[in-house]
């Protein structure tokens, strides 16, 4: 398959609500966490297991994200969340770079863009949006991490590209992974010192 991410780059994964963007990213994250080849790749294209950081405001870690990751065969020891209990995460947050460097993460997913671009930034202002993206671009370049931002298409502003996309897309959704491997423990959290601790908010870590 054509990869939806590039190491050291920021990629925007966009589609309509319900298209399966989050499920796709979790399936790819699960494969990368095991060092398994991606769908349609040759068997010899497998690599070293990678640590993945997955941030989302749309799904709960305990009942949705971790179970989906597990069902796709992901290695739970390589799935990390940056905790947002006390402070919401934004594109310009230093915790992103700290987390990527601390755990040598090779994939970071932010889902959806509207939740992480920041309250003071207007998504309709190109200059403000560009400034927010510049921080992520620098993090990706400096660390070699692939950063994928998931975004919803705006149905209120239907463009020819969006109409073409909706016309051509396949209505069937196919899972590209099958259950296997170690399960993530939704009650495990990693503290800043790397110590495991009990947690009711799902897997996570704090600095």
GROMACS .gro file of C-alpha atoms in nm:
model
  207
    1UNK     CA    1   0.000   0.000   0.000
    2UNK     CA    2   0.102   0.364  -0.038
    3UNK     CA    3   0.206   0.475   0.309
    4UNK     CA    4  -0.006   0.743   0.476
    5UNK     CA    5   0.297   0.868   0.667
    6UNK     CA    6   0.661   0.963   0.611
    7UNK     CA    7   0.931   0.956   0.878
    8UNK     CA    8   1.051   1.304   0.964
    9UNK     CA    9   0.746   1.463   0.803
   10UNK     CA   10   0.400   1.587   0.900
   11UNK     CA   11   0.112   1.426   0.708
   12UNK     CA   12  -0.255   1.523   0.698
   13UNK     CA   13  -0.500   1.232   0.678
   14UNK     CA   14  -0.838   1.374   0.583
   15UNK     CA   15  -1.180   1.228   0.513
   16UNK     CA   16  -1.547   1.238   0.602
   17UNK     CA   17  -1.682   1.141   0.941
   18UNK     CA   18  -1.719   0.764   0.970
   19UNK     CA   19  -1.469   0.682   0.693
   20UNK     CA   20  -1.248   0.487   0.933
   21UNK     CA   21  -0.951   0.725   0.954
   22UNK     CA   22  -0.888   0.653   1.323
   23UNK     CA   23  -0.926   0.278   1.277
   24UNK     CA   24  -0.681   0.289   0.985
   25UNK     CA   25  -0.420   0.474   1.192
   26UNK     CA   26  -0.459   0.236   1.488
   27UNK     CA   27  -0.424  -0.063   1.256
   28UNK     CA   28  -0.103   0.080   1.108
   29UNK     CA   29   0.022   0.171   1.456
   30UNK     CA   30  -0.038  -0.186   1.570
   31UNK     CA   31   0.166  -0.325   1.281
   32UNK     CA   32   0.452  -0.083   1.342
   33UNK     CA   33   0.455  -0.168   1.713
   34UNK     CA   34   0.525  -0.532   1.620
   35UNK     CA   35   0.769  -0.453   1.340
   36UNK     CA   36   0.531  -0.626   1.100
   37UNK     CA   37   0.512  -0.538   0.728
   38UNK     CA   38   0.231  -0.308   0.619
   39UNK     CA   39  -0.057  -0.441   0.407
   40UNK     CA   40   0.042  -0.538   0.052
   41UNK     CA   41   0.411  -0.507   0.140
   42UNK     CA   42   0.655  -0.794   0.093
   43UNK     CA   43   0.728  -1.009   0.397
   44UNK     CA   44   1.091  -0.899   0.392
   45UNK     CA   45   0.982  -0.538   0.439
   46UNK     CA   46   0.924  -0.589   0.812
   47UNK     CA   47   1.140  -0.381   1.045
   48UNK     CA   48   1.217  -0.315   1.408
   49UNK     CA   49   0.920  -0.267   1.646
   50UNK     CA   50   0.840   0.101   1.693
   51UNK     CA   51   0.687   0.302   1.977
   52UNK     CA   52   0.369   0.490   1.888
   53UNK     CA   53   0.209   0.793   2.055
   54UNK     CA   54  -0.164   0.817   1.988
   55UNK     CA   55  -0.357   1.125   2.100
   56UNK     CA   56  -0.731   1.162   2.050
   57UNK     CA   57  -1.015   1.361   2.200
   58UNK     CA   58  -1.285   1.168   2.017
   59UNK     CA   59  -1.246   0.820   2.166
   60UNK     CA   60  -1.182   0.697   2.518
   61UNK     CA   61  -0.856   0.510   2.570
   62UNK     CA   62  -1.008   0.239   2.791
   63UNK     CA   63  -1.311   0.140   2.587
   64UNK     CA   64  -1.211   0.227   2.231
   65UNK     CA   65  -0.847   0.308   2.151
   66UNK     CA   66  -0.674   0.032   2.348
   67UNK     CA   67  -0.927  -0.240   2.247
   68UNK     CA   68  -0.890  -0.143   1.879
   69UNK     CA   69  -0.513  -0.146   1.909
   70UNK     CA   70  -0.526  -0.485   2.079
   71UNK     CA   71  -0.763  -0.634   1.823
   72UNK     CA   72  -0.522  -0.527   1.549
   73UNK     CA   73  -0.245  -0.721   1.723
   74UNK     CA   74  -0.048  -0.428   1.863
   75UNK     CA   75   0.223  -0.454   2.129
   76UNK     CA   76   0.076  -0.276   2.431
   77UNK     CA   77   0.420  -0.191   2.568
   78UNK     CA   78   0.477   0.034   2.267
   79UNK     CA   79   0.151   0.231   2.282
   80UNK     CA   80   0.191   0.562   2.466
   81UNK     CA   81  -0.050   0.841   2.553
   82UNK     CA   82   0.044   1.189   2.672
   83UNK     CA   83  -0.192   1.257   2.960
   84UNK     CA   84  -0.413   1.561   2.920
   85UNK     CA   85  -0.593   1.555   3.255
   86UNK     CA   86  -0.458   1.889   3.373
   87UNK     CA   87  -0.362   2.055   3.046
   88UNK     CA   88  -0.486   1.997   2.694
   89UNK     CA   89  -0.225   1.922   2.430
   90UNK     CA   90  -0.167   2.155   2.133
   91UNK     CA   91   0.062   2.154   1.829
   92UNK     CA   92   0.305   2.389   2.003
   93UNK     CA   93   0.320   2.198   2.332
   94UNK     CA   94   0.675   2.109   2.437
   95UNK     CA   95   0.545   1.779   2.580
   96UNK     CA   96   0.519   1.646   2.224
   97UNK     CA   97   0.891   1.675   2.156
   98UNK     CA   98   0.975   1.555   2.509
   99UNK     CA   99   0.759   1.244   2.468
  100UNK     CA  100   0.893   1.161   2.121
  101UNK     CA  101   1.252   1.191   2.240
  102UNK     CA  102   1.200   1.015   2.575
  103UNK     CA  103   1.038   0.707   2.424
  104UNK     CA  104   1.205   0.726   2.080
  105UNK     CA  105   0.860   0.726   1.921
  106UNK     CA  106   0.852   0.683   1.544
  107UNK     CA  107   0.483   0.759   1.490
  108UNK     CA  108   0.267   1.029   1.651
  109UNK     CA  109  -0.101   1.062   1.565
  110UNK     CA  110  -0.315   1.364   1.661
  111UNK     CA  111  -0.689   1.305   1.618
  112UNK     CA  112  -0.861   1.532   1.523
  113UNK     CA  113  -0.676   1.842   1.407
  114UNK     CA  114  -0.945   2.078   1.538
  115UNK     CA  115  -0.879   1.964   1.897
  116UNK     CA  116  -0.501   2.011   1.888
  117UNK     CA  117  -0.442   2.319   1.675
  118UNK     CA  118  -0.501   2.545   1.977
  119UNK     CA  119  -0.780   2.773   2.100
  120UNK     CA  120  -0.610   3.093   1.984
  121UNK     CA  121  -0.562   2.970   1.628
  122UNK     CA  122  -0.828   3.007   1.360
  123UNK     CA  123  -0.830   2.717   1.114
  124UNK     CA  124  -0.953   2.964   0.851
  125UNK     CA  125  -0.645   3.184   0.891
  126UNK     CA  126  -0.357   3.049   0.681
  127UNK     CA  127  -0.087   3.247   0.863
  128UNK     CA  128  -0.201   3.133   1.208
  129UNK     CA  129  -0.236   2.771   1.096
  130UNK     CA  130   0.107   2.773   0.931
  131UNK     CA  131   0.267   2.902   1.250
  132UNK     CA  132   0.113   2.622   1.455
  133UNK     CA  133   0.224   2.359   1.203
  134UNK     CA  134   0.582   2.488   1.203
  135UNK     CA  135   0.641   2.353   1.554
  136UNK     CA  136   0.529   2.003   1.453
  137UNK     CA  137   0.733   2.020   1.134
  138UNK     CA  138   1.042   2.103   1.340
  139UNK     CA  139   0.974   1.817   1.583
  140UNK     CA  140   0.930   1.569   1.298
  141UNK     CA  141   1.246   1.686   1.123
  142UNK     CA  142   1.461   1.689   1.437
  143UNK     CA  143   1.349   1.350   1.570
  144UNK     CA  144   1.269   1.155   1.253
  145UNK     CA  145   0.922   1.084   1.388
  146UNK     CA  146   0.630   1.052   1.146
  147UNK     CA  147   0.350   1.284   1.261
  148UNK     CA  148   0.002   1.219   1.124
  149UNK     CA  149  -0.279   1.468   1.183
  150UNK     CA  150  -0.631   1.337   1.129
  151UNK     CA  151  -0.886   1.589   1.002
  152UNK     CA  152  -1.250   1.588   0.900
  153UNK     CA  153  -1.361   1.733   0.571
  154UNK     CA  154  -1.584   2.039   0.597
  155UNK     CA  155  -1.917   1.948   0.439
  156UNK     CA  156  -2.032   2.308   0.466
  157UNK     CA  157  -1.762   2.409   0.215
  158UNK     CA  158  -1.784   2.134  -0.044
  159UNK     CA  159  -1.498   2.163  -0.294
  160UNK     CA  160  -1.462   1.980  -0.628
  161UNK     CA  161  -1.185   1.769  -0.469
  162UNK     CA  162  -1.416   1.666  -0.185
  163UNK     CA  163  -1.698   1.579  -0.425
  164UNK     CA  164  -1.458   1.370  -0.634
  165UNK     CA  165  -1.326   1.197  -0.322
  166UNK     CA  166  -1.677   1.113  -0.201
  167UNK     CA  167  -1.775   0.986  -0.545
  168UNK     CA  168  -1.472   0.760  -0.584
  169UNK     CA  169  -1.433   0.622  -0.233
  170UNK     CA  170  -1.525   0.263  -0.165
  171UNK     CA  171  -1.829   0.222   0.060
  172UNK     CA  172  -1.697  -0.096   0.218
  173UNK     CA  173  -1.455  -0.080   0.510
  174UNK     CA  174  -1.196  -0.358   0.540
  175UNK     CA  175  -0.976  -0.427   0.840
  176UNK     CA  176  -0.615  -0.479   0.735
  177UNK     CA  177  -0.502  -0.654   1.055
  178UNK     CA  178  -0.590  -0.965   1.250
  179UNK     CA  179  -0.570  -1.030   1.626
  180UNK     CA  180  -0.238  -1.161   1.753
  181UNK     CA  181   0.036  -1.073   1.997
  182UNK     CA  182   0.059  -0.908   2.337
  183UNK     CA  183  -0.238  -0.715   2.471
  184UNK     CA  184  -0.217  -0.361   2.608
  185UNK     CA  185  -0.327  -0.315   2.967
  186UNK     CA  186  -0.574  -0.023   2.973
  187UNK     CA  187  -0.500   0.034   3.343
  188UNK     CA  188  -0.123   0.079   3.299
  189UNK     CA  189   0.026   0.425   3.309
  190UNK     CA  190   0.383   0.542   3.271
  191UNK     CA  191   0.505   0.821   3.493
  192UNK     CA  192   0.778   1.064   3.395
  193UNK     CA  193   1.039   0.833   3.548
  194UNK     CA  194   0.913   0.542   3.340
  195UNK     CA  195   0.752   0.370   3.639
  196UNK     CA  196   0.427   0.182   3.590
  197UNK     CA  197   0.136   0.295   3.802
  198UNK     CA  198  -0.232   0.213   3.838
  199UNK     CA  199  -0.459   0.438   3.641
  200UNK     CA  200  -0.828   0.460   3.554
  201UNK     CA  201  -0.781   0.693   3.255
  202UNK     CA  202  -0.616   0.437   3.028
  203UNK     CA  203  -0.255   0.393   2.928
  204UNK     CA  204  -0.061   0.715   2.961
  205UNK     CA  205   0.247   0.892   3.079
  206UNK     CA  206   0.313   1.232   3.231
  207UNK     CA  207   0.618   1.453   3.248
   0.00000   0.00000   0.00000
